[in-house]
Coordinates of C-alpha atoms in Angstrom, one line a residue:
M15 CA 34.9 13.8 6.8
L16 CA 31.9 14.7 9.0
V17 CA 29.2 12.6 10.6
L18 CA 26.3 13.8 12.8
Q19 CA 24.4 11.0 14.6
N20 CA 21.2 11.7 16.5
I21 CA 22.3 15.2 17.4
S22 CA 20.0 17.1 19.8
Y23 CA 20.3 20.7 21.1
T24 CA 18.4 22.8 23.6
H25 CA 18.5 26.5 24.1
P26 CA 19.9 27.8 27.5
N27 CA 16.2 28.3 28.4
K28 CA 15.7 24.5 28.0
N29 CA 13.6 24.8 24.9
L30 CA 14.4 22.1 22.4
L31 CA 15.7 23.4 19.1
F32 CA 16.2 20.1 17.2
D33 CA 16.3 16.4 18.0
N34 CA 18.0 13.4 16.4
I35 CA 19.7 15.3 13.6
N36 CA 21.6 13.0 11.2
L37 CA 24.0 14.2 8.4
T38 CA 27.0 12.7 6.6
V39 CA 29.3 15.0 4.7
R40 CA 32.0 13.5 2.4
N41 CA 35.2 15.0 1.2
H42 CA 34.7 17.7 -1.5
D43 CA 31.0 17.9 -0.8
K44 CA 29.6 21.4 -1.3
I45 CA 26.4 21.6 0.7
A46 CA 23.8 24.4 1.1
L47 CA 22.2 24.2 4.5
I48 CA 18.7 25.8 4.3
G49 CA 15.7 26.1 6.5
N50 CA 13.3 28.7 7.9
N51 CA 14.4 31.3 10.4
G52 CA 14.7 29.7 13.8
S53 CA 15.2 26.2 12.5
G54 CA 18.7 26.1 13.9
K55 CA 21.0 26.5 10.9
S56 CA 23.5 28.8 12.6
T57 CA 23.4 26.7 15.8
L58 CA 24.2 23.5 13.8
L59 CA 27.2 25.2 12.2
K60 CA 28.4 26.3 15.7
L61 CA 28.1 22.7 16.9
I62 CA 30.2 21.4 14.0
A63 CA 32.7 24.2 14.7
N64 CA 32.8 23.1 18.4
E65 CA 31.7 26.5 19.6
L66 CA 28.6 24.9 21.2
Q67 CA 28.1 21.4 22.7
P68 CA 25.1 19.2 21.8
L69 CA 22.7 17.9 24.4
G70 CA 23.0 14.4 22.9
G71 CA 24.2 12.3 20.0
Q72 CA 27.6 11.9 18.4
L73 CA 29.5 14.3 16.2
I74 CA 32.5 12.9 14.3
V75 CA 34.8 15.6 12.6
E76 CA 38.0 14.2 11.0
T77 CA 39.5 17.7 10.5
E78 CA 39.4 21.0 12.3
P79 CA 36.7 23.2 10.6
Y80 CA 37.3 26.8 9.6
F81 CA 34.2 28.9 10.5
V82 CA 33.1 32.2 8.8
P83 CA 30.4 33.5 11.2
Q84 CA 27.5 35.7 10.4
I85 CA 28.0 38.1 13.4
F86 CA 31.3 39.6 14.2
G87 CA 30.7 41.8 17.3
Q88 CA 32.5 39.3 19.5
Y89 CA 35.7 40.0 17.6
N90 CA 35.6 43.8 17.9
H91 CA 38.2 44.0 20.7
L92 CA 40.7 42.0 18.7
T93 CA 43.1 43.0 16.0
I94 CA 42.7 41.6 12.5
G95 CA 45.7 39.3 13.1
Q96 CA 44.3 38.1 16.4
A97 CA 40.9 37.4 14.8
L98 CA 42.6 35.4 12.1
K99 CA 44.7 33.6 14.7
V100 CA 48.0 34.5 12.9
E101 CA 49.4 37.2 15.2
N102 CA 51.6 34.9 17.3
K103 CA 53.1 33.3 14.2
L104 CA 53.8 36.6 12.6
N105 CA 55.4 38.0 15.8
A106 CA 57.6 34.8 16.1
L107 CA 58.6 35.2 12.4
Q108 CA 59.6 38.8 12.8
E109 CA 61.6 38.0 16.0
I110 CA 63.5 35.1 14.2
I111 CA 64.2 37.5 11.2
S112 CA 65.5 40.1 13.7
G113 CA 67.9 37.5 15.3
K114 CA 65.9 36.3 18.3
V115 CA 66.1 32.6 17.4
S116 CA 64.7 31.1 20.5
E117 CA 63.1 27.6 20.8
E118 CA 59.8 29.3 21.8
N119 CA 59.7 31.3 18.5
F120 CA 60.5 28.3 16.4
T121 CA 57.8 26.2 18.2
T122 CA 55.3 29.0 17.7
L123 CA 56.1 29.4 14.0
D124 CA 56.0 25.7 13.4
D125 CA 57.9 25.9 10.1
D126 CA 55.2 28.1 8.6
W127 CA 57.7 30.3 6.8
T128 CA 55.2 31.6 4.2
I129 CA 52.6 32.9 6.8
E130 CA 53.3 36.6 6.1
E131 CA 53.3 36.1 2.3
R132 CA 49.9 34.2 2.5
C133 CA 48.4 36.9 4.7
N134 CA 49.3 39.7 2.3
E135 CA 48.2 37.7 -0.7
A136 CA 44.9 36.8 0.9
L137 CA 44.1 40.4 1.9
R138 CA 45.1 41.6 -1.5
H139 CA 42.8 39.0 -3.2
W140 CA 39.8 40.1 -1.0
Q141 CA 40.4 43.8 -1.8
L142 CA 41.7 44.6 1.7
T143 CA 45.1 46.1 0.8
N144 CA 44.4 49.2 2.8
L145 CA 44.1 47.2 6.0
N146 CA 46.8 46.5 8.6
L147 CA 46.8 43.2 10.5
S148 CA 47.3 45.2 13.7
Q149 CA 44.1 47.2 13.1
K150 CA 41.2 46.6 15.4
M151 CA 38.2 44.7 14.0
E152 CA 35.8 47.4 15.4
T153 CA 37.1 49.9 12.9
L154 CA 35.9 47.8 9.9
S155 CA 32.6 47.8 8.1
G156 CA 30.5 44.7 8.0
G157 CA 31.7 43.9 4.5
Q158 CA 35.3 44.3 5.5
K159 CA 34.9 42.0 8.5
T160 CA 33.4 39.3 6.2
K161 CA 36.3 39.6 3.8
V162 CA 38.8 39.3 6.6
F163 CA 37.4 35.9 7.6
L164 CA 37.1 34.8 3.9
A165 CA 40.8 35.8 3.6
G166 CA 41.5 33.4 6.5
I167 CA 40.5 30.5 4.3
S168 CA 43.4 31.2 1.9
I169 CA 45.7 31.7 4.9
H170 CA 44.8 28.5 6.8
Q171 CA 43.8 26.3 3.8
P172 CA 41.4 24.2 5.8
E173 CA 39.8 21.0 4.4
L174 CA 36.4 21.8 5.9
V175 CA 34.9 25.3 5.7
L176 CA 31.6 26.4 7.4
L177 CA 30.1 29.7 6.1
D178 CA 27.1 31.4 7.8
E179 CA 25.5 34.0 5.5
P180 CA 28.8 35.0 3.9
S181 CA 27.3 37.3 1.3
N182 CA 25.2 39.4 3.7
H183 CA 27.4 42.5 3.8
L184 CA 29.3 42.1 0.5
D185 CA 28.9 44.5 -2.4
I186 CA 28.6 43.2 -6.0
A187 CA 32.4 43.0 -6.4
G188 CA 32.8 41.1 -3.1
R189 CA 30.0 38.7 -4.0
Q190 CA 31.6 37.9 -7.3
L191 CA 34.9 37.0 -5.5
L192 CA 32.9 34.8 -3.2
Y193 CA 31.1 33.1 -6.1
D194 CA 34.5 32.5 -7.8
F195 CA 35.9 30.9 -4.6
I196 CA 32.9 28.6 -4.2
Q197 CA 33.1 27.4 -7.7
S198 CA 36.9 26.9 -7.8
T199 CA 37.6 25.5 -4.3
Q200 CA 38.3 21.7 -4.0
G201 CA 37.6 21.9 -0.2
T202 CA 34.5 20.7 1.6
L203 CA 31.9 23.3 2.3
I204 CA 28.7 23.7 4.4
L205 CA 27.1 27.0 3.6
V206 CA 24.1 28.8 5.1
S207 CA 22.7 31.5 2.9
H208 CA 19.6 33.1 1.5
D209 CA 21.5 34.3 -1.6
R210 CA 19.9 32.1 -4.3
K211 CA 22.6 32.8 -6.9
L212 CA 25.2 31.5 -4.3
L213 CA 23.0 28.5 -3.4
N214 CA 22.9 27.5 -7.1
L215 CA 26.7 27.0 -7.1
L216 CA 26.5 24.1 -4.6
G217 CA 25.9 20.5 -5.5
K218 CA 23.6 19.5 -2.6
V219 CA 20.9 21.0 -0.6
A220 CA 20.3 19.9 3.1
E221 CA 16.9 21.2 4.3
L222 CA 16.7 21.5 8.1
S223 CA 13.2 21.3 9.5
K224 CA 11.2 19.9 12.4
R225 CA 11.4 16.5 10.6
G226 CA 15.3 16.6 10.7
I227 CA 17.6 17.0 7.7
T228 CA 16.4 16.1 4.2
I229 CA 19.1 15.9 1.4
Y230 CA 18.4 16.9 -2.2
G231 CA 21.0 15.9 -4.7
G232 CA 21.2 19.0 -6.8
N233 CA 21.5 22.8 -6.5
Y234 CA 18.9 25.2 -5.2
D235 CA 16.9 25.4 -8.5
F236 CA 16.7 21.5 -8.4
Y237 CA 15.6 21.7 -4.8
T238 CA 12.8 24.2 -5.6
E239 CA 11.6 21.9 -8.5
Q240 CA 11.5 18.9 -6.2
K241 CA 9.7 21.0 -3.5
Q242 CA 7.1 22.0 -6.1
I243 CA 6.5 18.4 -7.0
E244 CA 6.2 17.6 -3.3
N245 CA 3.7 20.4 -2.8
N246 CA 1.7 19.4 -5.8
A247 CA 1.5 15.9 -4.3
L248 CA 0.6 17.4 -0.9
N249 CA -2.3 19.3 -2.5
Q250 CA -3.5 16.2 -4.2
D251 CA -3.3 14.3 -0.9
L252 CA -5.2 17.1 0.8
Q253 CA -8.0 17.1 -1.8
S254 CA -8.2 13.3 -1.6
K255 CA -8.4 13.4 2.2
E256 CA -11.0 16.2 2.1
K257 CA -13.1 14.0 -0.3
A258 CA -12.6 11.0 2.0
L259 CA -13.8 13.1 5.0
R260 CA -17.0 14.2 3.1
K261 CA -17.7 10.5 2.1
A262 CA -17.1 9.3 5.7
K263 CA -19.5 11.9 7.1
E264 CA -22.1 11.0 4.4
K265 CA -21.7 7.3 5.2
E266 CA -22.2 8.0 8.9
R267 CA -25.4 10.0 8.2
E268 CA -26.8 7.3 5.8
T269 CA -26.0 4.4 8.2
L270 CA -27.5 6.1 11.2
E271 CA -30.6 7.1 9.2
R272 CA -31.0 3.5 8.0
K273 CA -30.5 2.1 11.5
Q274 CA -33.1 4.5 13.0
K275 CA -35.6 3.6 10.2
L276 CA -35.1 -0.2 10.8
D277 CA -35.3 0.3 14.6
S278 CA -38.5 2.3 14.2
Q279 CA -40.0 -0.4 11.9
G280 CA -39.0 -3.2 14.3
K281 CA -40.6 -1.3 17.2
G282 CA -43.9 -1.0 15.3
K283 CA -44.0 -4.7 14.5
Q284 CA -43.3 -5.6 18.1
E285 CA -46.1 -3.4 19.4
K286 CA -48.6 -4.9 17.0
A287 CA -47.5 -8.4 18.0
G288 CA -48.1 -7.5 21.7
V289 CA -44.6 -8.0 23.0
A290 CA -44.3 -7.5 26.7
R291 CA -43.2 -4.1 28.0
I292 CA -40.1 -5.6 29.8
M293 CA -39.0 -7.3 26.6
M294 CA -39.6 -4.0 24.7
N295 CA -37.3 -2.2 27.1
T296 CA -34.6 -4.8 26.6
I297 CA -34.9 -4.5 22.8
R298 CA -34.8 -0.7 23.0
N299 CA -31.7 -0.7 25.2
S300 CA -30.0 -3.1 22.8
A301 CA -30.9 -0.9 19.8
E302 CA -29.5 2.2 21.7
N303 CA -26.3 0.4 22.5
S304 CA -25.9 -0.7 18.9
T305 CA -26.5 2.8 17.7
S306 CA -24.0 4.2 20.2
K307 CA -21.4 1.6 19.1
M308 CA -22.0 2.5 15.5
K309 CA -21.6 6.2 16.2
G310 CA -18.3 5.5 18.0
V311 CA -16.9 3.5 15.0
H312 CA -17.8 6.4 12.6
A313 CA -16.5 9.0 15.0
E314 CA -13.1 7.2 15.3
K315 CA -12.8 7.0 11.5
I316 CA -13.8 10.6 10.9
G317 CA -11.5 11.7 13.7
G318 CA -8.6 9.9 12.1
I319 CA -9.2 11.5 8.8
K320 CA -9.4 15.0 10.4
E321 CA -6.1 14.4 12.2
E322 CA -4.5 13.4 8.9
L323 CA -6.0 16.5 7.2
Q324 CA -4.6 18.8 9.9
E325 CA -1.1 17.3 9.4
L326 CA -1.4 17.9 5.7
R327 CA -2.6 21.4 6.0
S328 CA 0.2 22.3 8.5
A329 CA 2.7 21.2 5.9
L330 CA 1.3 23.6 3.2
P331 CA 3.6 26.6 2.3
D332 CA 2.6 30.0 3.6
I333 CA 3.8 32.0 0.6
D334 CA 0.4 32.8 -0.9
K335 CA -1.1 34.1 2.3
M336 CA 0.8 37.4 2.3
K337 CA -0.7 40.0 -0.1
F338 CA -0.9 43.8 0.0
G339 CA -4.5 45.0 0.3
F340 CA -3.8 48.5 -0.9
D341 CA -6.3 50.9 -2.3
N342 CA -4.3 52.0 -5.4
S343 CA -6.9 54.5 -6.6
A344 CA -4.8 57.6 -5.7
L345 CA -1.8 56.5 -7.7
H346 CA -1.3 58.2 -11.0
K347 CA 1.0 56.4 -13.5
G348 CA 3.6 58.6 -15.2
K349 CA 3.5 61.4 -12.6
I350 CA 7.0 62.9 -11.9
L351 CA 7.6 62.4 -8.2
F352 CA 11.3 63.4 -8.0
K353 CA 13.7 65.1 -10.4
A354 CA 17.5 65.8 -9.9
D355 CA 19.5 68.1 -12.1
E356 CA 23.3 68.0 -11.7
I357 CA 23.1 67.3 -7.9
N358 CA 25.9 66.5 -5.5
Y359 CA 26.5 66.4 -1.7
S360 CA 29.7 67.2 0.2
Y361 CA 31.2 65.8 3.4
S362 CA 34.1 67.9 4.7
N363 CA 34.0 70.0 1.5
Q364 CA 34.6 66.8 -0.5
P365 CA 31.9 66.0 -3.2
L366 CA 30.5 62.5 -2.6
W367 CA 30.1 61.7 -6.2
K368 CA 32.7 62.1 -8.9
D369 CA 30.1 63.2 -11.4
N370 CA 27.0 65.1 -10.6
L371 CA 23.7 63.1 -10.7
S372 CA 20.8 63.8 -13.0
F373 CA 17.7 61.6 -13.1
Q374 CA 14.0 61.5 -12.5
I375 CA 11.6 59.2 -10.8
T376 CA 8.2 58.7 -12.3
S377 CA 5.2 57.0 -10.6
G378 CA 4.9 53.3 -11.2
E379 CA 8.6 52.8 -12.1
R380 CA 10.9 50.3 -10.3
F381 CA 14.6 51.3 -9.7
V382 CA 17.6 49.6 -8.2
L383 CA 20.1 51.9 -6.5
K384 CA 23.6 50.5 -7.1
G385 CA 27.1 51.4 -5.8
L386 CA 30.0 50.1 -3.7
N387 CA 29.9 50.4 0.0
G388 CA 30.4 54.0 0.9
S389 CA 29.3 55.3 -2.5
G390 CA 26.5 57.4 -1.0
K391 CA 23.4 55.3 -1.4
T392 CA 21.9 56.2 2.0
T393 CA 22.7 59.9 1.4
L394 CA 20.8 59.8 -1.9
I395 CA 17.8 58.1 -0.3
K396 CA 17.7 60.9 2.3
I397 CA 17.8 63.5 -0.5
I398 CA 14.9 61.7 -2.3
L399 CA 13.0 61.7 1.0
G400 CA 13.7 65.4 1.7
Q401 CA 15.7 64.7 4.8
L402 CA 18.9 66.2 3.2
E403 CA 19.3 69.1 0.8
T404 CA 22.0 69.1 -1.9
Q405 CA 24.7 71.7 -2.0
T406 CA 25.0 71.5 -5.8
G407 CA 22.3 71.3 -8.5
T408 CA 18.5 71.5 -8.2
V409 CA 15.8 69.1 -6.9
Y410 CA 12.1 68.9 -7.6
R411 CA 9.9 66.9 -5.2
A412 CA 6.2 66.4 -5.8
D413 CA 4.0 66.1 -2.8
N414 CA 4.0 62.4 -2.1
K415 CA 3.7 59.7 0.5
A416 CA 6.9 57.7 0.8
V417 CA 7.8 54.7 3.1
Y418 CA 11.4 53.9 3.8
I419 CA 12.1 50.4 5.2
D420 CA 15.7 50.5 6.4
Q421 CA 18.0 47.7 7.5
D422 CA 17.2 48.3 11.1
Y423 CA 13.4 48.2 10.6
S424 CA 13.1 51.6 12.2
L425 CA 9.3 51.8 11.4
I426 CA 8.9 49.2 14.2
D427 CA 8.7 50.5 17.8
N428 CA 10.5 47.8 19.9
Q429 CA 8.6 49.1 23.0
L430 CA 5.3 48.0 21.6
K431 CA 3.6 44.6 21.3
V432 CA 2.7 43.2 17.9
Y433 CA -1.0 44.2 18.0
E434 CA -0.1 47.6 19.5
Q435 CA 2.3 48.2 16.6
A436 CA -0.3 47.3 14.0
Q437 CA -2.8 49.6 15.8
Q438 CA -0.4 52.5 15.2
F439 CA -1.1 52.3 11.4
N440 CA -4.9 52.0 11.9
V441 CA -5.7 55.4 10.3
S442 CA -8.9 54.2 8.8
S443 CA -10.4 53.1 12.2
L444 CA -10.6 49.3 11.4
Q445 CA -12.3 47.2 14.0
E446 CA -10.1 45.0 16.3
H447 CA -11.1 41.8 14.5
E448 CA -10.2 43.3 11.1
I449 CA -6.7 44.2 12.3
K450 CA -6.3 40.6 13.7
I451 CA -7.4 39.2 10.3
R452 CA -4.7 41.2 8.6
L453 CA -2.1 40.0 11.2
N454 CA -3.1 36.4 10.6
R455 CA -2.7 37.0 6.8
F456 CA 0.9 37.9 7.5
L457 CA 1.4 34.9 9.7
F458 CA 1.0 36.5 13.1
T459 CA -1.4 34.3 15.0
K460 CA -3.1 35.0 18.3
D461 CA 0.0 33.6 20.1
D462 CA 2.0 36.5 18.6
W463 CA -0.3 39.4 19.2
D464 CA 1.0 40.1 22.7
K465 CA 4.6 39.4 21.8
P466 CA 7.0 42.4 22.2
C467 CA 8.3 43.7 18.9
S468 CA 11.9 43.6 20.4
A469 CA 11.6 39.8 20.4
L470 CA 10.9 39.5 16.7
S471 CA 13.5 38.3 14.2
G472 CA 14.4 40.3 11.1
G473 CA 12.1 38.3 8.9
E474 CA 9.2 38.8 11.4
K475 CA 9.8 42.6 11.6
M476 CA 9.8 42.8 7.8
R477 CA 6.5 40.9 7.7
L478 CA 5.0 43.1 10.4
I479 CA 6.0 46.3 8.5
L480 CA 4.3 44.9 5.3
C481 CA 1.2 44.1 7.4
C482 CA 1.1 47.6 8.9
L483 CA 1.2 49.1 5.4
T484 CA -1.8 47.1 4.4
I485 CA -3.6 48.3 7.6
S486 CA -3.0 51.9 6.6
N487 CA -4.8 50.9 3.4
Q488 CA -3.8 53.9 1.2
S489 CA -1.0 52.9 -1.1
P490 CA 2.2 54.9 -0.6
D491 CA 3.5 56.7 -3.8
I492 CA 7.1 55.4 -3.1
I493 CA 8.4 52.4 -1.2
I494 CA 12.2 52.4 -0.6
L495 CA 13.7 49.1 0.5
D496 CA 17.3 49.2 1.9
E497 CA 18.9 45.7 1.6
P498 CA 15.5 44.1 2.3
T499 CA 16.7 40.5 2.0
N500 CA 19.7 40.7 4.3
N501 CA 18.1 39.3 7.4
L502 CA 15.4 37.2 5.8
D503 CA 15.4 33.5 5.2
I504 CA 14.3 32.2 1.7
Q505 CA 10.7 31.7 2.8
N506 CA 10.4 35.3 3.9
I507 CA 12.2 36.6 0.8
E508 CA 9.6 34.7 -1.3
M509 CA 6.8 36.2 0.8
L510 CA 8.2 39.7 0.4
T511 CA 8.6 39.2 -3.4
T512 CA 4.9 38.1 -3.6
A513 CA 3.8 41.1 -1.6
I514 CA 5.9 43.6 -3.5
N515 CA 4.7 42.3 -6.8
G516 CA 1.2 43.2 -5.8
Y517 CA 2.2 46.8 -5.3
Q518 CA 1.5 49.3 -8.1
G519 CA 3.4 52.3 -6.9
T520 CA 7.1 53.4 -7.3
L521 CA 9.7 51.0 -5.9
I522 CA 13.3 52.0 -5.1
V523 CA 15.5 49.1 -3.9
V524 CA 19.1 49.0 -2.6
S525 CA 20.1 45.3 -3.0
H526 CA 22.9 43.0 -4.2
D527 CA 20.4 40.1 -4.4
E528 CA 20.2 39.7 -8.1
T529 CA 17.5 37.0 -7.9
F530 CA 15.3 39.3 -5.8
L531 CA 15.8 42.2 -8.3
E532 CA 14.9 40.0 -11.2
E533 CA 11.8 38.6 -9.5
T534 CA 10.5 42.0 -8.4
K535 CA 10.8 43.2 -12.1
I536 CA 13.2 46.1 -11.5
E537 CA 13.4 48.1 -14.7
Q538 CA 15.9 50.9 -14.2
T539 CA 19.2 51.5 -12.5
I540 CA 20.7 54.5 -10.7
Q541 CA 24.4 53.8 -10.6
L542 CA 26.6 55.6 -8.1

């Protein structure tokens, strides 16, 4: 079906992305392609889809792949029919039905007499019945654009499907349709995603890293178990190597001390025996050469162990490094922070919610805010933050400090550099070295401190926001996360989860990532 042999790719700026990638995909394989942000997952899918060309190697694809991309802006100028590559066939079918039975129309249709029926059925299945194939893609939401391309799978019925983060913009109902498709399809799939529920529906995991592609013959849970075993073995190797280094240094010290002692004793005997000065100099030079050679042997051995240690340490996971360092002393458990009584909000005199909302938010609780796209989640967040006032009902807001982390990471100023951004949150006058220690804890090394924030990925921006919150030190009463896992790879999601679980204040999350909600111990639901 698909074979990648020694595939290499460089960015347009000539930086090497990956080298000598090998992968074999057989018919009916369902493969999860995972790896950290920047490892080249999306690029690899585009190479397979023939949207990019490799620098070297051979790519053998027996069938034309169907590609569901992650980003859709490049299609905004097209109609839905054009984006799905069905417009010409549909036009030819309509002309034949209306009596224009030209050879050109028959050639374009290519005996695909069910094309219109398949299009309508596919759009209906993906809950897009209100869309017209002549409608421009730019008029659609992110979730609708994703569903359009997913509908294209039913329309074209390809043997090989490539999916790049297909659940990113889907609501719960859309995700369930996607999960059902993944489970039921007999086609061959290669899927990039950070949705761990989705990843668990695939039978193989292909991990893309600097070492190439490693295949794990099971779903994502199986992969994490195997990685844990590997990490345990890595830690044992690390401890063993550290012990070997201590022994090598001790051996070097003992050997040199013994040599010096023997040389000193030999010199004393020679002086008593009246050995000539010229002979004494020769003996001393020989002893010094012998000592120097011995030091070189030990230095080479110790250097080799240190190099192996460095390789082992660089392979260790970073997840435990990121922790909030909040002063939680000002948080009071059980305090009412927000209370809504029969509230509603109207756009163009139309109430946003069918039923008025009544609920309260108490300090220390964890909520998930659920609802379909367009159900008013962002509006409710603005009401909670005091940025909007309701037209119906009453609201109580206690004086509180709230932090809202939206999908665009608006807390980050793209005009600033990483260190400058961190300094913006330095309200407690931390010293420069203290800020840099915190940046290091959130995986921003000295090579990153002068990097412009505009150059950061979504995962890096999320990490920087979390780091900035720790620099401000005082714990906010409320943290609101709006689809926090959408632009993060799995490693960064796990880091975010670890950091959030160290926070003792009130958490409000908008998310369709069920695994994230479960792991952050969400207790209550506000359903819109």
